[in-house]
Coordinates of N, CA and C in Angstrom, one line a residue:
X1 N -63.9 38.2 27.8 CA -62.6 38.7 27.3 C -61.5 37.7 27.8
X2 N -61.6 37.1 29.0 CA -60.6 36.2 29.4 C -60.6 34.9 28.5
X3 N -61.7 34.5 28.1 CA -61.8 33.4 27.1 C -61.0 33.6 25.9
X4 N -61.1 34.9 25.4 CA -60.4 35.2 24.2 C -58.8 35.2 24.4
X5 N -58.4 35.6 25.5 CA -56.9 35.5 25.8 C -56.5 34.1 26.0
X6 N -57.3 33.3 26.6 CA -57.0 31.8 26.7 C -56.9 31.2 25.3
X7 N -57.8 31.5 24.5 CA -57.8 31.0 23.1 C -56.6 31.5 22.3
X8 N -56.3 32.7 22.4 CA -55.1 33.3 21.8 C -53.8 32.6 22.3
X9 N -53.7 32.4 23.6 CA -52.6 31.7 24.2 C -52.4 30.3 23.7
X10 N -53.6 29.6 23.6 CA -53.5 28.2 23.1 C -53.1 28.1 21.7
X11 N -53.6 29.0 20.9 CA -53.2 29.1 19.5 C -51.8 29.4 19.3
X12 N -51.3 30.3 20.1 CA -49.8 30.7 20.0 C -49.0 29.5 20.4
X13 N -49.3 28.8 21.5 CA -48.6 27.7 22.0 C -48.6 26.6 20.9
X14 N -49.7 26.3 20.3 CA -49.8 25.3 19.3 C -49.0 25.7 18.0
X15 N -49.0 26.9 17.7 CA -48.2 27.4 16.5 C -46.7 27.2 16.8
X16 N -46.3 27.5 18.1 CA -44.9 27.4 18.5 C -44.4 25.9 18.4
X17 N -45.3 25.0 18.9 CA -45.0 23.6 18.9 C -44.9 23.1 17.5
X18 N -45.8 23.5 16.6 CA -45.8 23.1 15.2 C -44.5 23.6 14.5
X19 N -44.1 24.8 14.8 CA -42.9 25.3 14.1 C -41.7 24.5 14.6
X20 N -41.6 24.3 15.9 CA -40.5 23.5 16.5 C -40.4 22.1 15.9
X21 N -41.5 21.4 15.8 CA -41.5 20.1 15.2 C -41.1 20.1 13.7
X22 N -41.6 21.2 13.0 CA -41.2 21.3 11.6 C -39.7 21.5 11.4
X23 N -39.1 22.3 12.3 CA -37.7 22.5 12.2 C -36.9 21.2 12.4
X24 N -37.4 20.3 13.1 CA -36.6 19.0 13.4 C -36.9 17.9 12.4
X25 N -37.9 18.2 11.5 CA -38.3 17.1 10.5 C -37.2 16.9 9.5
X26 N -36.8 15.6 9.5 CA -35.7 15.2 8.5 C -34.3 15.6 8.9
X27 N -34.1 16.2 10.1 CA -32.8 16.6 10.5 C -31.9 15.4 10.8
X28 N -30.7 15.4 10.3 CA -29.7 14.3 10.5 C -29.0 14.6 11.8
X29 N -29.0 13.7 12.7 CA -28.3 13.8 14.0 C -27.3 12.7 14.1
X30 N -26.0 13.1 14.2 CA -24.9 12.1 14.3 C -25.1 11.3 15.6
X31 N -24.6 10.1 15.7 CA -24.7 9.4 16.9 C -23.9 10.1 18.0
X32 N -24.4 10.2 19.2 CA -23.7 10.9 20.3 C -22.8 9.9 21.0
X33 N -21.6 10.4 21.3 CA -20.7 9.5 22.1 C -21.3 9.1 23.4
X34 N -21.2 7.8 23.8 CA -21.7 7.3 25.0 C -23.2 6.9 24.9
X35 N -23.8 7.2 23.7 CA -25.2 6.9 23.5 C -25.3 5.6 22.7
X36 N -24.2 5.1 22.2 CA -24.2 4.0 21.3 C -24.7 2.8 22.0
X37 N -25.5 2.0 21.3 CA -26.0 0.7 21.9 C -24.9 -0.3 21.5
X38 N -24.6 -1.1 22.5 CA -23.6 -2.2 22.2 C -24.2 -3.0 21.0
X39 N -23.5 -3.2 19.9 CA -24.0 -3.9 18.8 C -24.5 -5.3 19.1
X40 N -23.8 -5.9 20.1 CA -24.3 -7.3 20.5 C -25.6 -7.3 21.2
X41 N -26.1 -6.1 21.6 CA -27.4 -6.0 22.2 C -28.5 -5.4 21.3
X42 N -28.2 -5.3 20.0 CA -29.2 -4.8 19.1 C -30.4 -5.8 19.0
X43 N -31.6 -5.4 18.9 CA -32.7 -6.3 18.7 C -32.4 -7.2 17.5
X44 N -32.8 -8.5 17.6 CA -32.5 -9.5 16.6 C -32.9 -9.1 15.2
X45 N -34.1 -8.5 15.0 CA -34.5 -8.1 13.7 C -33.6 -7.1 13.1
X46 N -33.0 -6.2 13.9 CA -32.1 -5.2 13.5 C -30.8 -5.8 13.1
X47 N -30.2 -6.6 14.0 CA -28.9 -7.3 13.8 C -29.0 -8.2 12.5
X48 N -30.1 -8.8 12.3 CA -30.3 -9.7 11.1 C -30.3 -8.8 9.8
X49 N -30.7 -7.6 9.9 CA -30.8 -6.7 8.7 C -29.5 -6.1 8.3
X50 N -28.5 -6.1 9.2 CA -27.2 -5.4 8.9 C -26.5 -6.0 7.7
X51 N -25.9 -5.2 6.9 CA -25.2 -5.7 5.7 C -23.7 -5.5 5.8
X52 N -23.0 -5.7 4.7 CA -21.6 -5.7 4.8 C -21.0 -4.3 4.9
X53 N -21.8 -3.3 4.6 CA -21.2 -1.9 4.7 C -22.2 -1.1 5.6
X54 N -22.9 -0.1 5.0 CA -23.8 0.8 5.8 C -25.2 0.3 5.5
X55 N -26.0 0.1 6.6 CA -27.4 -0.3 6.5 C -28.2 0.8 7.1
X56 N -29.2 1.3 6.3 CA -30.2 2.2 6.7 C -31.4 1.5 7.3
X57 N -31.5 1.4 8.6 CA -32.7 0.7 9.2 C -33.8 1.7 9.4
X58 N -34.9 1.5 8.7 CA -36.0 2.4 8.9 C -37.0 1.8 9.8
X59 N -37.4 2.6 10.9 CA -38.4 2.1 11.8 C -39.7 2.7 11.4
X60 N -40.7 1.9 11.1 CA -42.0 2.3 10.6 C -43.1 1.7 11.4
X61 N -44.3 2.2 11.1 CA -45.5 1.6 11.6 C -46.5 1.5 10.4
X62 N -47.5 0.7 10.5 CA -48.4 0.4 9.4 C -49.1 1.6 8.9
X63 N -49.6 2.4 9.7 CA -50.5 3.5 9.3 C -49.7 4.9 9.1
X64 N -48.4 4.8 9.0 CA -47.6 6.0 8.9 C -47.4 6.4 7.5
X65 N -48.0 7.5 7.1 CA -47.9 8.0 5.7 C -46.5 8.4 5.3
X66 N -45.8 9.2 6.2 CA -44.4 9.6 5.8 C -43.5 8.4 5.7
X67 N -43.9 7.3 6.4 CA -43.0 6.0 6.3 C -43.0 5.5 4.9
X68 N -44.1 5.6 4.1 CA -44.1 5.1 2.7 C -43.1 6.0 1.9
X69 N -43.1 7.3 2.1 CA -42.2 8.2 1.4 C -40.8 7.9 1.7
X70 N -40.5 7.7 3.0 CA -39.2 7.4 3.4 C -38.7 6.1 2.8
X71 N -39.6 5.1 2.8 CA -39.3 3.8 2.3 C -38.8 3.9 0.8
X72 N -39.6 4.6 0.0 CA -39.3 4.8 -1.4 C -38.0 5.5 -1.6
X73 N -37.7 6.6 -0.8 CA -36.5 7.3 -0.9 C -35.3 6.5 -0.5
X74 N -35.4 5.8 0.6 CA -34.2 5.0 1.1 C -34.0 3.8 0.2
X75 N -35.0 3.2 -0.3 CA -34.9 2.0 -1.3 C -34.1 2.5 -2.5
X76 N -34.5 3.7 -3.0 CA -33.8 4.2 -4.2 C -32.4 4.5 -3.9
X77 N -32.1 5.1 -2.8 CA -30.7 5.3 -2.5 C -29.9 4.1 -2.4
X78 N -30.4 3.0 -1.7 CA -29.7 1.8 -1.6 C -29.5 1.1 -3.0
X79 N -30.5 1.2 -3.8 CA -30.4 0.6 -5.1 C -29.3 1.3 -6.0
X80 N -29.1 2.6 -5.8 CA -28.2 3.3 -6.7 C -26.8 3.5 -6.1
X81 N -26.6 3.1 -4.9 CA -25.2 3.3 -4.3 C -24.7 2.0 -3.7
X82 N -23.6 1.6 -4.2 CA -22.9 0.4 -3.7 C -22.5 0.6 -2.2
X83 N -22.6 -0.4 -1.5 CA -22.2 -0.3 -0.1 C -23.3 0.3 0.8
X84 N -24.5 0.5 0.3 CA -25.6 1.0 1.0 C -26.7 0.0 1.0
X85 N -27.3 -0.3 2.1 CA -28.4 -1.2 2.2 C -29.6 -0.6 2.9
X86 N -30.8 -1.0 2.6 CA -32.0 -0.5 3.3 C -32.8 -1.6 3.9
X87 N -33.2 -1.5 5.1 CA -34.1 -2.5 5.8 C -35.2 -1.7 6.5
X88 N -36.4 -2.1 6.2 CA -37.6 -1.4 6.8 C -38.2 -2.4 7.9
X89 N -38.2 -1.9 9.1 CA -38.8 -2.7 10.2 C -40.0 -2.1 10.7
X90 N -41.1 -2.8 10.6 CA -42.4 -2.3 11.1 C -42.6 -2.7 12.5
X91 N -42.7 -1.7 13.4 CA -42.8 -2.0 14.8 C -44.2 -1.8 15.4
X92 N -45.2 -1.9 14.5 CA -46.6 -1.7 14.9 C -47.0 -2.8 16.0
X93 N -46.6 -4.0 15.8 CA -46.9 -5.1 16.8 C -45.7 -5.5 17.6
X94 N -44.6 -4.7 17.4 CA -43.3 -5.0 18.2 C -42.7 -3.7 18.8
X95 N -43.5 -3.0 19.6 CA -43.0 -1.7 20.1 C -41.7 -1.8 20.9
X96 N -41.4 -3.0 21.4 CA -40.2 -3.1 22.2 C -39.0 -2.9 21.4
X97 N -39.0 -3.1 20.1 CA -37.9 -2.8 19.2 C -37.6 -1.3 19.2
X98 N -38.7 -0.5 19.0 CA -38.6 1.0 19.1 C -38.1 1.4 20.4
X99 N -38.6 0.8 21.5 CA -38.1 1.2 22.8 C -36.6 0.9 23.0
X100 N -36.2 -0.3 22.6 CA -34.8 -0.6 22.7 C -33.9 0.3 22.0
X101 N -34.3 0.8 20.8 CA -33.5 1.7 20.0 C -33.7 3.2 20.4
X102 N -34.6 3.5 21.3 CA -34.8 4.9 21.7 C -35.5 5.7 20.6
X103 N -36.4 5.0 19.8 CA -37.1 5.6 18.8 C -38.5 6.1 19.3
X104 N -38.7 7.4 19.2 CA -40.0 8.0 19.7 C -41.0 8.3 18.7
X105 N -40.6 8.3 17.4 CA -41.5 8.6 16.3 C -41.2 7.8 15.1
X106 N -42.2 7.7 14.2 CA -41.9 7.1 12.9 C -42.2 8.1 11.8
X107 N -41.5 8.0 10.7 CA -40.4 7.2 10.5 C -39.1 7.7 11.2
X108 N -38.3 6.8 11.6 CA -36.9 7.1 12.1 C -36.0 6.2 11.3
X109 N -34.9 6.8 10.8 CA -33.9 6.0 10.1 C -32.6 6.1 10.9
X110 N -32.1 4.9 11.1 CA -30.8 4.8 11.8 C -29.8 4.1 10.9
X111 N -28.7 4.8 10.7 CA -27.6 4.2 9.9 C -26.6 3.5 10.8
X112 N -26.3 2.2 10.4 CA -25.4 1.4 11.1 C -24.3 1.0 10.2
X113 N -23.1 0.9 10.7 CA -22.0 0.3 9.9 C -22.1 -1.2 10.0
X114 N -21.1 -1.9 9.4 CA -21.2 -3.4 9.3 C -21.0 -4.0 10.7
X115 N -20.4 -3.3 11.6 CA -20.2 -3.9 13.0 C -21.4 -3.6 13.9
X116 N -22.4 -2.9 13.4 CA -23.6 -2.6 14.2 C -23.5 -1.3 15.0
X117 N -22.5 -0.5 14.7 CA -22.3 0.8 15.4 C -23.2 1.8 14.7
X118 N -24.0 2.6 15.5 CA -24.8 3.6 15.0 C -24.0 4.8 14.5
X119 N -24.3 5.2 13.2 CA -23.5 6.3 12.6 C -24.3 7.6 12.8
X120 N -25.6 7.5 12.5 CA -26.5 8.7 12.6 C -27.9 8.2 12.6
X121 N -28.8 9.2 12.9 CA -30.3 8.9 12.8 C -31.0 10.1 12.3
X122 N -32.1 9.9 11.7 CA -33.0 10.9 11.1 C -34.4 10.7 11.6
X123 N -35.0 11.7 12.1 CA -36.5 11.6 12.4 C -37.2 12.3 11.3
X124 N -38.2 11.5 10.8 CA -39.0 12.1 9.6 C -38.4 11.6 8.3
X125 N -38.9 12.2 7.2 CA -38.4 11.9 5.9 C -37.1 12.6 5.6
X126 N -36.0 11.8 5.4 CA -34.7 12.4 5.2 C -34.6 13.0 3.8
X127 N -33.7 14.0 3.7 CA -33.3 14.6 2.5 C -32.3 13.7 1.9
X128 N -32.5 13.2 0.7 CA -31.6 12.2 0.1 C -30.1 12.7 0.0
X129 N -30.0 13.9 -0.5 CA -28.6 14.5 -0.7 C -27.9 14.7 0.6
X130 N -28.6 15.2 1.6 CA -28.0 15.5 2.9 C -27.6 14.2 3.5
X131 N -28.4 13.2 3.4 CA -28.1 11.9 4.0 C -26.9 11.2 3.3
X132 N -26.8 11.3 2.0 CA -25.7 10.8 1.3 C -24.4 11.5 1.7
X133 N -24.5 12.8 1.8 CA -23.3 13.6 2.2 C -22.8 13.2 3.6
X134 N -23.8 12.9 4.5 CA -23.4 12.5 5.9 C -22.8 11.1 5.9
X135 N -23.2 10.3 5.0 CA -22.8 8.9 5.0 C -21.5 8.7 4.1
X136 N -21.2 9.7 3.3 CA -20.0 9.5 2.4 C -18.7 9.0 3.0
X137 N -18.4 9.5 4.2 CA -17.1 9.0 4.8 C -17.2 7.5 5.2
X138 N -18.4 7.0 5.3 CA -18.5 5.6 5.7 C -18.7 4.7 4.5
X139 N -18.9 5.2 3.3 CA -19.1 4.4 2.1 C -17.8 4.3 1.4
X140 N -17.6 3.1 0.8 CA -16.4 2.9 0.0 C -16.4 3.8 -1.2
X141 N -15.2 4.3 -1.6 CA -15.2 5.2 -2.8 C -15.6 4.4 -4.1
X142 N -16.4 5.1 -4.9 CA -16.9 4.5 -6.1 C -15.9 4.5 -7.2

């Protein structure tokens, strides 16, 4: 009987963790004050990717299935909106980049302005409309 209670407890805990992770999937989080990385200290590959307006830097790994969906979505957004650029950085063999940026999972998308200041970040596959709404104040009027 004790084994059954342990099993039920483990299943309940696993379900709770799964629900919590699902609720955070694709959530847009604005950059927190004081958390900004000094743009001059950005990893070189990130600094090189920055464009003249807003750049969506996607942090990916080789075997990440959601990363492919994120890449397709962000590439389409950048293609269809002036002032928006997309750069995909694979950190499979360069985990120090993810560490420097505070990225704990892939895909993570970080939006930077032209000066290299973080505007927001998204863990998981972002919702295109919600992402555009969040970035609209930083994009030039069409």
